[in-house]
PDB file of C-alpha atoms in Angstrom:
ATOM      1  CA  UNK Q 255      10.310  -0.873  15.466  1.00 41.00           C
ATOM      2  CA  UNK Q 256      10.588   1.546  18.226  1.00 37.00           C
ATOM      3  CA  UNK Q 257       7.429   2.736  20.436  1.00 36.00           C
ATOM      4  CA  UNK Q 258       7.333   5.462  22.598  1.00 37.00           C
ATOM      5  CA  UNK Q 259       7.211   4.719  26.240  1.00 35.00           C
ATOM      6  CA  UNK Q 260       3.987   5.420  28.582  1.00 37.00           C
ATOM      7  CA  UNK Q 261       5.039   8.408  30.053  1.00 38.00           C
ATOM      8  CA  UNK Q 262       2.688  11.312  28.421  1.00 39.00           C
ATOM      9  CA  UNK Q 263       0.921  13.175  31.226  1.00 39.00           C
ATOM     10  CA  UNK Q 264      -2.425  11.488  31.509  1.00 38.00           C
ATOM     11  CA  UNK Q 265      -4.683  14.457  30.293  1.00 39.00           C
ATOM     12  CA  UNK Q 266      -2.141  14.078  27.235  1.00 39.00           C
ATOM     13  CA  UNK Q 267      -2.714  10.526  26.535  1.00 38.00           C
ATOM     14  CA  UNK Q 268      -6.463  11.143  27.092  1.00 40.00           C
ATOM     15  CA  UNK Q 269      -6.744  13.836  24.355  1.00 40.00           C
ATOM     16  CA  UNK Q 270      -4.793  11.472  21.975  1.00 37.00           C
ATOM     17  CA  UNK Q 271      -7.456   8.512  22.650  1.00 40.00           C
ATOM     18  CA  UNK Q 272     -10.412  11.162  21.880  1.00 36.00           C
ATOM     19  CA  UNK Q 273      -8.734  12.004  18.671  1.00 41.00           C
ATOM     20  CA  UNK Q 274      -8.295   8.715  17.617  1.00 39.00           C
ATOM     21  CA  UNK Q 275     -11.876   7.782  18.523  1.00 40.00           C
ATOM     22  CA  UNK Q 276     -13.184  10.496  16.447  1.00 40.00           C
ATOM     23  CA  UNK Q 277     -11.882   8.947  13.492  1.00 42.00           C
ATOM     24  CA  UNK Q 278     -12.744   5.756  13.789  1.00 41.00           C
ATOM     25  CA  UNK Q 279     -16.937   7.209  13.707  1.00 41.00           C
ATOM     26  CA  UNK Q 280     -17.721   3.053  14.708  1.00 43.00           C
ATOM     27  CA  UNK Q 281     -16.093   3.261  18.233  1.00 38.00           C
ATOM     28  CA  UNK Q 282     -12.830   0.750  16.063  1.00 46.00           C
ATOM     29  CA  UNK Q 283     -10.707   2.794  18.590  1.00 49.00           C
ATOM     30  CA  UNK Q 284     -11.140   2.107  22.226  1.00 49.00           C
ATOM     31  CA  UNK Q 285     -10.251   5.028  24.073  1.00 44.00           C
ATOM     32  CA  UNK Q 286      -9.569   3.930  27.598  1.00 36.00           C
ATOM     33  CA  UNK Q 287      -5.566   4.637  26.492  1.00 38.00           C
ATOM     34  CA  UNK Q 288      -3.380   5.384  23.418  1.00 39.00           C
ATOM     35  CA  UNK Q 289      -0.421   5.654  25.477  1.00 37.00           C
ATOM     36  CA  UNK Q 290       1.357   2.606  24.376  1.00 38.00           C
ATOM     37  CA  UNK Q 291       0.200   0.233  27.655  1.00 38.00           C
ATOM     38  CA  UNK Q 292      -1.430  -2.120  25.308  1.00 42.00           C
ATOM     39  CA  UNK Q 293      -5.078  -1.091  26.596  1.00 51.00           C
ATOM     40  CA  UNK Q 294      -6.321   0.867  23.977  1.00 88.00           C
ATOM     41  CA  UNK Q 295      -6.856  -0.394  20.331  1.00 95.00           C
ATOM     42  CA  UNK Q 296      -6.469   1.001  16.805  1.00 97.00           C
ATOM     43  CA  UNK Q 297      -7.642  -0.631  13.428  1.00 98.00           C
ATOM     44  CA  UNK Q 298      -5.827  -0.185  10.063  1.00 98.00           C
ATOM     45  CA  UNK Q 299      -6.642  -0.914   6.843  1.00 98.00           C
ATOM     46  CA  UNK Q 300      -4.331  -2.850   4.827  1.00 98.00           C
ATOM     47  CA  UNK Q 301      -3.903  -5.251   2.010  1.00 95.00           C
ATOM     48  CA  UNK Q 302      -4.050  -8.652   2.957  1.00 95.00           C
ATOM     49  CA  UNK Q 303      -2.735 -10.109  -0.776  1.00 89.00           C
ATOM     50  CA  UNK Q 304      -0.252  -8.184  -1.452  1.00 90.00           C
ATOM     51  CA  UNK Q 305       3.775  -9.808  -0.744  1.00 91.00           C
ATOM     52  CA  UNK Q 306       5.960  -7.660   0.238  1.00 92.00           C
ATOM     53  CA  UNK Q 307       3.497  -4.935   0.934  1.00 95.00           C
ATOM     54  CA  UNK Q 308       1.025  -6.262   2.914  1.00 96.00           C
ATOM     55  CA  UNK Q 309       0.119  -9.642   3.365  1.00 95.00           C
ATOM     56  CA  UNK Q 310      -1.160 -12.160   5.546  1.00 96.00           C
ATOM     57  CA  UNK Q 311       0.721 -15.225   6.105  1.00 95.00           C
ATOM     58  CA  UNK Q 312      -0.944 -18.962   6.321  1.00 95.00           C
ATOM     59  CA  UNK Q 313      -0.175 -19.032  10.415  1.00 97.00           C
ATOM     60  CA  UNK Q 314      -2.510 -15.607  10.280  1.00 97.00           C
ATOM     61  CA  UNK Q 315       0.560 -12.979  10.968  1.00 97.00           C
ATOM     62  CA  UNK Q 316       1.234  -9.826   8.850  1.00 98.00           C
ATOM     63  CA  UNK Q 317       4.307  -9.269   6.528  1.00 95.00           C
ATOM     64  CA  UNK Q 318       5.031  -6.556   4.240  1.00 95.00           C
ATOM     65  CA  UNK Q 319       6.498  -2.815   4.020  1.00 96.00           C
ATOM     66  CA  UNK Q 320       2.987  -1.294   4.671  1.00 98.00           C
ATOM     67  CA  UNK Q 321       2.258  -3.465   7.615  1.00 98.00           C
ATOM     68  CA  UNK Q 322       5.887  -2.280   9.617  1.00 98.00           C
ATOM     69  CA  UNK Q 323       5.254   1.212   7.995  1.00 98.00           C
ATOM     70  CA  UNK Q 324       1.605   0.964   9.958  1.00 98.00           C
ATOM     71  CA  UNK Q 325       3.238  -0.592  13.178  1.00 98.00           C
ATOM     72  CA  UNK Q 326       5.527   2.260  13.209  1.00 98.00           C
ATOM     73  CA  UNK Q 327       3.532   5.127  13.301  1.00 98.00           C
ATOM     74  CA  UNK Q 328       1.180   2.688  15.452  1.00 98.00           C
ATOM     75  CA  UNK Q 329       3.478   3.306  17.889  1.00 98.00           C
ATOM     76  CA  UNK Q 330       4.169   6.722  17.799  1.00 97.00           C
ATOM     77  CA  UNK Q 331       0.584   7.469  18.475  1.00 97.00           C
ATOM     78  CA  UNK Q 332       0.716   5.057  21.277  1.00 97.00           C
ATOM     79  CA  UNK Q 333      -0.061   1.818  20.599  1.00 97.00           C
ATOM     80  CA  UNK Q 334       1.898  -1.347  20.928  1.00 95.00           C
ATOM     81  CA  UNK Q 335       1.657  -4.000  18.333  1.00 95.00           C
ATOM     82  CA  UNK Q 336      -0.977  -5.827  20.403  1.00 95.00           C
ATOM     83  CA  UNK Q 337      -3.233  -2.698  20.164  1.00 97.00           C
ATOM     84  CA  UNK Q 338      -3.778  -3.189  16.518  1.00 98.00           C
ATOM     85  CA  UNK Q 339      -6.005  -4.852  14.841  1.00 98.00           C
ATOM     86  CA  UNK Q 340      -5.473  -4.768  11.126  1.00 98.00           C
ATOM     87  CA  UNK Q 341      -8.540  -4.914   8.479  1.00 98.00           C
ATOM     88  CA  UNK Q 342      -8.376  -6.521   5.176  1.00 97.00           C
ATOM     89  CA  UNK Q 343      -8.756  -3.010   2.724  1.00 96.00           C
ATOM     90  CA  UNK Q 344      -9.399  -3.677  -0.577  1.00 91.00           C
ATOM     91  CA  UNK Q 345      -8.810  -1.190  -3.714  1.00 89.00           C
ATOM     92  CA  UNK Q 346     -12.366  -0.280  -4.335  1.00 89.00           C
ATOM     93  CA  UNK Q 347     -13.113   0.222  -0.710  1.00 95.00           C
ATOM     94  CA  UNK Q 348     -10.571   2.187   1.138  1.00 96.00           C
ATOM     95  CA  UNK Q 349     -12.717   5.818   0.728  1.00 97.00           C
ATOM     96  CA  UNK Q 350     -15.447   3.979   2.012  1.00 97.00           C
ATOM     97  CA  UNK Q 351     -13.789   2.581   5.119  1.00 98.00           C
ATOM     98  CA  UNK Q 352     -12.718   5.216   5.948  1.00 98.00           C
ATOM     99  CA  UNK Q 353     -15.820   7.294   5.579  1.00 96.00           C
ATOM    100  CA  UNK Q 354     -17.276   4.801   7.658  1.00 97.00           C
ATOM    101  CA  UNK Q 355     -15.292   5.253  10.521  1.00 96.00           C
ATOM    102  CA  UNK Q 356     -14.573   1.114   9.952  1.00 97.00           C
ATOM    103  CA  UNK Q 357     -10.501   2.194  10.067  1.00 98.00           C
ATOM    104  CA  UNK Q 358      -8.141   4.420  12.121  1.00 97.00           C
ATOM    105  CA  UNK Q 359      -6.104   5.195   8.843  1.00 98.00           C
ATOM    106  CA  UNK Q 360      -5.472   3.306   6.058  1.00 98.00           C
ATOM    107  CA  UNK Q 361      -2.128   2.208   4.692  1.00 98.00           C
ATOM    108  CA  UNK Q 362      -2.299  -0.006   1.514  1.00 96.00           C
ATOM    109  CA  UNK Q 363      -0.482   1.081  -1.391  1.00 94.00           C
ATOM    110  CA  UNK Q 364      -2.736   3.358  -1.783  1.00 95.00           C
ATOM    111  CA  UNK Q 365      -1.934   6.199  -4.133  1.00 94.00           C
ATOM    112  CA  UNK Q 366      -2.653   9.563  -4.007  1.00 96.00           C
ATOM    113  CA  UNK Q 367      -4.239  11.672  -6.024  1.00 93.00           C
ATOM    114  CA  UNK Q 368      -6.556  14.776  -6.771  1.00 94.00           C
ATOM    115  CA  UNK Q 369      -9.862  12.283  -6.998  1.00 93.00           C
ATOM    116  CA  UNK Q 370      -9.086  10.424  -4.163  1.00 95.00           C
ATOM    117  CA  UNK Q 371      -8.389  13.591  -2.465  1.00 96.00           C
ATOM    118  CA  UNK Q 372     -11.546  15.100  -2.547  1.00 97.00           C
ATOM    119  CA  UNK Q 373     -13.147  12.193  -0.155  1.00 97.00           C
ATOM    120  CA  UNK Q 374     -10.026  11.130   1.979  1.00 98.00           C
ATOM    121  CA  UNK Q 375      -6.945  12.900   3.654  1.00 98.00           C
ATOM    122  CA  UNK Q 376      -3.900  11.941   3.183  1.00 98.00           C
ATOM    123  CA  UNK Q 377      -0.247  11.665   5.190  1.00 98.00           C
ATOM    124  CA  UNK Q 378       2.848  11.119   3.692  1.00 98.00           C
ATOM    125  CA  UNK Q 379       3.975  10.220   0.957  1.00 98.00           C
ATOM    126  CA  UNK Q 380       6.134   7.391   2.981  1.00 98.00           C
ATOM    127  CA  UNK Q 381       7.032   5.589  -0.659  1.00 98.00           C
ATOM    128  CA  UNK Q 382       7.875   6.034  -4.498  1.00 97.00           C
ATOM    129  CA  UNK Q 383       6.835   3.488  -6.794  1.00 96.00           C
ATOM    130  CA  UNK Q 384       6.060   3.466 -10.441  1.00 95.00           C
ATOM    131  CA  UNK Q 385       3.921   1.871 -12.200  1.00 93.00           C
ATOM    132  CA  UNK Q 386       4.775  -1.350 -14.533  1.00 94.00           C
ATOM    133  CA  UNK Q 387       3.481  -4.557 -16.309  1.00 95.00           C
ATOM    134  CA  UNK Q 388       4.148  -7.742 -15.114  1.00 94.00           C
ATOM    135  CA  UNK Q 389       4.357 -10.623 -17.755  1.00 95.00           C
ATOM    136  CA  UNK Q 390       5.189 -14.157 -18.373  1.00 95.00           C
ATOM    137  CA  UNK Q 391       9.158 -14.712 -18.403  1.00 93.00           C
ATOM    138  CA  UNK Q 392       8.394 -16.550 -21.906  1.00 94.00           C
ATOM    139  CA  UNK Q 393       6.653 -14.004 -23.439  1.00 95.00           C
ATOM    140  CA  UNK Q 394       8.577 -11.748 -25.796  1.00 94.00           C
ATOM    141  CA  UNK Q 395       5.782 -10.160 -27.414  1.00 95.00           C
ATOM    142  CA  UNK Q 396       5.555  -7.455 -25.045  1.00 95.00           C
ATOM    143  CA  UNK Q 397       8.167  -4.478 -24.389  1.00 93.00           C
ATOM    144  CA  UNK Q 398       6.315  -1.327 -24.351  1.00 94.00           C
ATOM    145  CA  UNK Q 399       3.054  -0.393 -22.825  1.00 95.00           C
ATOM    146  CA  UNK Q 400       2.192  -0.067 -26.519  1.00 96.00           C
ATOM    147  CA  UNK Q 401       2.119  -3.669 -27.161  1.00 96.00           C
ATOM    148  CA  UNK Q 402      -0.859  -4.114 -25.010  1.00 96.00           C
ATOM    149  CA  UNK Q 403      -3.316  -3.300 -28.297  1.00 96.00           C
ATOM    150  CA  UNK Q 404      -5.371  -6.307 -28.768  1.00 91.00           C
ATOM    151  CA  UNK Q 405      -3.916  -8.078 -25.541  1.00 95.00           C
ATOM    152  CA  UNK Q 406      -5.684  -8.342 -22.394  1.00 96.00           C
ATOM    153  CA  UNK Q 407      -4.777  -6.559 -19.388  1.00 95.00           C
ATOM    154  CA  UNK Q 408      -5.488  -7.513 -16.104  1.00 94.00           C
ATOM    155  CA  UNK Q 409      -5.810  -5.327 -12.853  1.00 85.00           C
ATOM    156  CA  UNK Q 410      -8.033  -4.820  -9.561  1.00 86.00           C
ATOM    157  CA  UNK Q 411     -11.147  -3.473  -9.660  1.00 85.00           C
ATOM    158  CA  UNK Q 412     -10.838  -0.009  -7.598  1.00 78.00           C
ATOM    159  CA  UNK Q 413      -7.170   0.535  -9.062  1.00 77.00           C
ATOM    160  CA  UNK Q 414      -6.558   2.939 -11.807  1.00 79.00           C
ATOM    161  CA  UNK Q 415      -3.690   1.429 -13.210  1.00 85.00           C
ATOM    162  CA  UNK Q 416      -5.468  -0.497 -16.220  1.00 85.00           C
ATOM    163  CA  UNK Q 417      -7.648   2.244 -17.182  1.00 85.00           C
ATOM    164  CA  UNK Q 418      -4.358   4.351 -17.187  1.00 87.00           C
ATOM    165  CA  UNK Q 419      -2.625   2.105 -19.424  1.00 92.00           C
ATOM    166  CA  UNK Q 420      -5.490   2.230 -21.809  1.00 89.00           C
ATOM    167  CA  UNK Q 421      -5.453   6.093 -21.696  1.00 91.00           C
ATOM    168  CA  UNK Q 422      -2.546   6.376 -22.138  1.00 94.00           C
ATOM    169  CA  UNK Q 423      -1.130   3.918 -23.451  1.00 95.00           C
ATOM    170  CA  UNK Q 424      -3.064   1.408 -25.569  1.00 95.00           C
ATOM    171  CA  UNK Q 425      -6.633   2.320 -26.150  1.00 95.00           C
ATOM    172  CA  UNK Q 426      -7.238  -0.833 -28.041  1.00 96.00           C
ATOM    173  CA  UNK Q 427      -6.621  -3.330 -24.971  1.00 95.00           C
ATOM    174  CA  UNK Q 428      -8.956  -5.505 -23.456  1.00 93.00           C
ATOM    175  CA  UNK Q 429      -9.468  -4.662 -19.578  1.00 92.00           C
ATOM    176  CA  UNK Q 430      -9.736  -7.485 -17.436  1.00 92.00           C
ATOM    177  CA  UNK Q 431     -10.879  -6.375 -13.934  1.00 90.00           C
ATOM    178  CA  UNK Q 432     -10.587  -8.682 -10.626  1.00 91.00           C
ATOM    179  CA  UNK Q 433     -11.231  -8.351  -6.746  1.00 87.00           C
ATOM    180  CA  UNK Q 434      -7.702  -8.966  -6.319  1.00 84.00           C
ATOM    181  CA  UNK Q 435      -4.412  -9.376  -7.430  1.00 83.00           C
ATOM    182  CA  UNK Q 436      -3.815 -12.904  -6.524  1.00 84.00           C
ATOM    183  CA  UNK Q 437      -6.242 -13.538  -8.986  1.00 91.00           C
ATOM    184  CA  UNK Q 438      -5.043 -11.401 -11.817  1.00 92.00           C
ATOM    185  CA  UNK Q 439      -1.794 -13.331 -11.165  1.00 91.00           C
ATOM    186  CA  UNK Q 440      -3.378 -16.953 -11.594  1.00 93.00           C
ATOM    187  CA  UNK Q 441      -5.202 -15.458 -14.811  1.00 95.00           C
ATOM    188  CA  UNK Q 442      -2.055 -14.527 -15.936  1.00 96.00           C
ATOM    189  CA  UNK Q 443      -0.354 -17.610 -15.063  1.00 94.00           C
ATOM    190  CA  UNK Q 444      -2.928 -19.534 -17.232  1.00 95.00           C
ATOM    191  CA  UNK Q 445      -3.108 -17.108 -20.317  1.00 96.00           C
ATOM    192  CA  UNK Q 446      -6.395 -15.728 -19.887  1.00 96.00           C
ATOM    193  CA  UNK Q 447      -4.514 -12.484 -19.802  1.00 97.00           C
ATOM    194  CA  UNK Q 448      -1.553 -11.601 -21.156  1.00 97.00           C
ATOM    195  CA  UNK Q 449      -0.020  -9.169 -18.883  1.00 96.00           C
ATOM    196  CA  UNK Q 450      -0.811  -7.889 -15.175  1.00 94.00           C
ATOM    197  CA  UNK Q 451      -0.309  -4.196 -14.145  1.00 93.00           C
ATOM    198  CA  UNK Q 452      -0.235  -2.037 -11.197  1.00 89.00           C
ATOM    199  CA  UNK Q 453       2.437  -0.599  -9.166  1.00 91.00           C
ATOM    200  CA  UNK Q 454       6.090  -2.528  -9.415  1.00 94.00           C
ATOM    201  CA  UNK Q 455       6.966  -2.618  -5.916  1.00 92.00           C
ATOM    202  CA  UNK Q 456       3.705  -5.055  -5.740  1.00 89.00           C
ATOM    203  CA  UNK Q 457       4.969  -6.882  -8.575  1.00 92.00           C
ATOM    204  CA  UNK Q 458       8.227  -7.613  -7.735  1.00 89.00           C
ATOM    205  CA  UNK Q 459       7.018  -8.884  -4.355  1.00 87.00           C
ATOM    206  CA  UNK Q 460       4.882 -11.851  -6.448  1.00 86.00           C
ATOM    207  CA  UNK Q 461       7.321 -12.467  -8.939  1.00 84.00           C
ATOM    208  CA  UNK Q 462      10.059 -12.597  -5.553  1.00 82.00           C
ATOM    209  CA  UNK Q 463       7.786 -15.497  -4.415  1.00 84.00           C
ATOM    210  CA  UNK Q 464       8.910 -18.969  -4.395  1.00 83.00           C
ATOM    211  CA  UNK Q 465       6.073 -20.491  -6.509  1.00 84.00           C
ATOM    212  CA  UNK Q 466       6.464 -18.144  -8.838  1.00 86.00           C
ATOM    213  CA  UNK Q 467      10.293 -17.462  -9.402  1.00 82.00           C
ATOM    214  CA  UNK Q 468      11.293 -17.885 -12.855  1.00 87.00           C
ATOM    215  CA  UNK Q 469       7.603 -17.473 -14.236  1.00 91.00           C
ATOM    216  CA  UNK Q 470       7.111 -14.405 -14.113  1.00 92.00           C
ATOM    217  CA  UNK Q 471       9.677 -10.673 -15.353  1.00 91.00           C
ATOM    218  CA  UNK Q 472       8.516  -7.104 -15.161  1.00 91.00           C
ATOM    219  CA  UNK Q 473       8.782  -5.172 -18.223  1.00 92.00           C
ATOM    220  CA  UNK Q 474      11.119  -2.199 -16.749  1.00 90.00           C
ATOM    221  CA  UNK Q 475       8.360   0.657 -17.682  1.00 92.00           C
ATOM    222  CA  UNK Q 476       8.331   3.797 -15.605  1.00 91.00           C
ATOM    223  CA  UNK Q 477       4.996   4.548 -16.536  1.00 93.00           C
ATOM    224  CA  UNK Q 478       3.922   6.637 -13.672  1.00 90.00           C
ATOM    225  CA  UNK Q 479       4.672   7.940 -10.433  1.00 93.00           C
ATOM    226  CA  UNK Q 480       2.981   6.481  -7.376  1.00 93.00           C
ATOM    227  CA  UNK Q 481       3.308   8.008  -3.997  1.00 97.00           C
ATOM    228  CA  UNK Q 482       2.114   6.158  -1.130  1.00 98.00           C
ATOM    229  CA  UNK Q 483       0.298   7.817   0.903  1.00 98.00           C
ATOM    230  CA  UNK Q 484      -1.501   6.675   4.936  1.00 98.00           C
ATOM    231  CA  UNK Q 485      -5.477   7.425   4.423  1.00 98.00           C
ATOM    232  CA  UNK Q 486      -7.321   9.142   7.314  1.00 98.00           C
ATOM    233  CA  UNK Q 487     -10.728  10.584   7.332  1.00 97.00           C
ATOM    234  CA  UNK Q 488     -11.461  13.969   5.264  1.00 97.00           C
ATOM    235  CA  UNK Q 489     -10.589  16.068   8.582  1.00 96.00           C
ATOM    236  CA  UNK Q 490      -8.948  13.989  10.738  1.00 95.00           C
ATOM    237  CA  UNK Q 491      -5.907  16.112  13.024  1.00 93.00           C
ATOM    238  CA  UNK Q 492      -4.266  12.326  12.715  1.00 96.00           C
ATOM    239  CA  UNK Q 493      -2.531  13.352   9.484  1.00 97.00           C
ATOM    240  CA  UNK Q 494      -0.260  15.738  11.043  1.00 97.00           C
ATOM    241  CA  UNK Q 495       0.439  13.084  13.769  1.00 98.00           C
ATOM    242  CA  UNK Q 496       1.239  10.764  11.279  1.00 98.00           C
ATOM    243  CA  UNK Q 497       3.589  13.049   9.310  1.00 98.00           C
ATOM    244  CA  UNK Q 498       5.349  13.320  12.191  1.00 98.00           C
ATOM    245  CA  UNK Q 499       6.062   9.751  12.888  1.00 98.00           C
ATOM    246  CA  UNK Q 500       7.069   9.521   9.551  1.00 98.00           C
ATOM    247  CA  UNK Q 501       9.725  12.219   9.210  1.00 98.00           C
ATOM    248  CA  UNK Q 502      10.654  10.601  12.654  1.00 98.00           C
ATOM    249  CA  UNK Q 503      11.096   7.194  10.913  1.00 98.00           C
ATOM    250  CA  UNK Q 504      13.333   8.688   8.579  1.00 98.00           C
ATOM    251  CA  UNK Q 505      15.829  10.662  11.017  1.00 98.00           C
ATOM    252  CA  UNK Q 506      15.887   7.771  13.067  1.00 98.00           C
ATOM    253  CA  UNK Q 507      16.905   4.997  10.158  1.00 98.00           C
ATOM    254  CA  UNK Q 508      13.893   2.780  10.907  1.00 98.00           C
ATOM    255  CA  UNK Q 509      12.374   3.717   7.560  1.00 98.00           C
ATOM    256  CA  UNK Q 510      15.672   2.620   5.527  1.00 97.00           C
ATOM    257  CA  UNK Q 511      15.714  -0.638   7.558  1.00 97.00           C
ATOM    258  CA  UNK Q 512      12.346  -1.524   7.134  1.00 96.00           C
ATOM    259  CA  UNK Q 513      13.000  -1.261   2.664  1.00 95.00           C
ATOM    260  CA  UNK Q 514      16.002  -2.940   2.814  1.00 93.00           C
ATOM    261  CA  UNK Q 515      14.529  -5.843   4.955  1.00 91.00           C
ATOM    262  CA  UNK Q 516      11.265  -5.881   2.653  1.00 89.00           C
ATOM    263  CA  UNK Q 517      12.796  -5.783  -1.053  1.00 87.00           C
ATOM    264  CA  UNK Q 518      16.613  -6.378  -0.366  1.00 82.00           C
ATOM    265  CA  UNK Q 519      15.617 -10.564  -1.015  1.00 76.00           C
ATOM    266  CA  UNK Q 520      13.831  -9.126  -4.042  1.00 76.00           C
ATOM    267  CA  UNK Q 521      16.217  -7.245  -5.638  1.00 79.00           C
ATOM    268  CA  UNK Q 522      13.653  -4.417  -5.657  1.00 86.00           C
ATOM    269  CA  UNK Q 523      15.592  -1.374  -6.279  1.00 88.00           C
ATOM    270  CA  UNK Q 524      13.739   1.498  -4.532  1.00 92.00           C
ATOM    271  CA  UNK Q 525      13.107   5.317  -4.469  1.00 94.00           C
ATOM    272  CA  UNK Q 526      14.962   7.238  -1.345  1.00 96.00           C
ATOM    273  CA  UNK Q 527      12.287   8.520   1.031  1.00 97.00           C
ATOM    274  CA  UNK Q 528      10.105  11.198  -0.242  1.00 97.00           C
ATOM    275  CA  UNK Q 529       9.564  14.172   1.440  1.00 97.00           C
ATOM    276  CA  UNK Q 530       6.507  14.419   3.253  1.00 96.00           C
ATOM    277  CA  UNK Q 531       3.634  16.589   1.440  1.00 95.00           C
ATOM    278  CA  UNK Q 532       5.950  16.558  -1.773  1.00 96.00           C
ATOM    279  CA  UNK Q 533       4.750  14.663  -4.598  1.00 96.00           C
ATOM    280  CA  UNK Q 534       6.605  13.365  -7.940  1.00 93.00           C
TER     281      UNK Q 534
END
C-alpha cells in the first residue's frame, strides 16, 4: 500500500485532523496529526469473521480485501498503518456505530442501499459482488433459489440477504438468523440448515478455507447486485476524501493488486472496479 508522505503544510494537516475528529463524535480520532507521522489515530469498522474480506487472524492481525481497501484510503487521509485501530462491526450495528461517533468510517461489506442511506453516507462503491447460496458439496437438492421452499436458510442478523431470498425467491423457507457467519457456517456444516446465503465474495472466502475445502460449493446464482460501499456519518466531508483515494487506488493499480492477492488463491472471479457513485 502506498501512503502519502508528511509534507502537507501544517494548517493543512490540522484541518484534516478536525475533520476527522468531527466524525468520530467519541473523540476515536486523536487529532494532534493526520499527516501520516504515526501520531494521530483513526478507528474503522470492519468485519472481524469474514475470510477474505475481513478477518482477524489467531496471532490478532487483520487479513482480507476490506481491511487493505481500509489501510489504503487510511493512508491517503494520513495515517500510517500504526494509526489505525480497527473495530469489530457487525451487520446489525454498523448505522449505529457510526451514529455514535464509535468509527471513523466503516468498511465491511457493507452494501448500499436507499434504507441504509437515509441514516449513513456512503463512498464508493470500491466492489461488485452478487449475491449467492452457499451449500454442502453433497447436496444436490438445491440449484435454484427456488429450491429453498421448505428448507432452512441461514444468514446474519442485520443482513438482508435471507429476507431477500424469501421475497423474492422462496416465500415458503424457513429463516434462520445468527450473530455471525461463522456460525451460520457450523449450522450448515451440521444440517441444521440447509443452505447459507449472503454475498459470494464472502462465501468463496469460507469455502477457500482449508478446513473447509471440499465441504462446501456455491450454487452459481446471480441473485443480486451488491456494491460495496465505505460508511461515514450522515454529513461527514470524509466521503469525498475517500472517493478520492479510491479513484486514486484505481489509476495507480493498487486496487487490482489488492483483488488479485485476496481471491486469486480462491479462484474468486471478480467484477472490474466500479465507478465511484455508479451503482449496478
Amino acid at each position: 500500500m502506498k501512503f502519502r508522505k508528511a509534507s502537507a503544510a501544517a494548517a493543512a494537516a490540522a484541518a484534516l485532523a478536525l475533520t476527522v475528529t468531527a466524525c468520530g463524535g467519541d473523540g476515536s480520532t486523536d487529532d494532534s496529526a493526520g499527516d501520516g507521522s504515526g501520531t494521530g489515530k483513526i478507528t474503522v469498522g470492519i468485519k472481524f469473521d469474514q475470510p477474505g474480506i475481513g478477518l482477524k487472524e489467531p496471532d490478532g492481525s487483520f487479513s482480507g480485501m476490506d481491511v487493505e481497501v481500509a489501510k489504503y484510503v487510511a493512508g491517503e487521509l494520513g495515517y500510517d498503518e500504526k494509526s489505525i485501530t480497527f473495530k469489530e462491526t457487525k451487520s446489525a450495528d454498523r448505522e449505529t456505530a457510526l451514529q455514535n461517533g464509535d468509527v471513523d468510517f466503516i468498511i465491511a461489506s457493507y452494501s448500499i442501499n436507499d434504507e441504509r442511506k437515509q441514516k449513513v453516507d456512503f463512498a464508493g462503491p470500491y466492489f461488485l459482488a452478487h449475491q449467492d447460496l452457499l451449500v454442502r458439496a453433497d447436496d444436490t437438492s438445491i440449484s435454484e433459489a427456488t429450491d429453498l421452499n421448505t428448507k432452512n436458510l441461514c444468514s446474519v442478523t442485520g443482513s438482508t440477504s435471507a429476507q431477500n431470498v424469501k421475497n423474492d425467491f422462496a416465500k415458503d423457507a424457513g429463516l434462520v438468523n445468527r450473530g455471525g457467519y461463522s456460525e451460520c457456517l457450523g449450522a450448515l456444516q451440521n444440517k441444521v440448515v440447509d443452505a447459507l446465503t449472503t454475498d459470494d465474495s464472502i462465501l468463496a472466502g469460507y469455502a477457500a478455507q482449508d478446513q473447509y475445502k471440499g465441504k462446501f460449493k456455491l450454487a452459481g446464482l446471480n441473485l443480486s447486485n451488491e456494491n460495496y460501499g465505505i460508511g461515514v456519518k450522515k454529513g461527514s466531508d470524509l466521503t469525498a476524501k475517500i472517493n478520492e483515494a479510491l479513484e486514486k487506488m484505481v489509476s495507480d493499480g493498487s486496487w487490482q493488486k489488492v483483488m488479485d492477492e485476496t481471491f486469486g488463491p480462491a479462484g474468486y472471479e471478480f467484477e472490474p472496479a466500479p465507478k465511484i457513485g455508479e451503482l449496478k
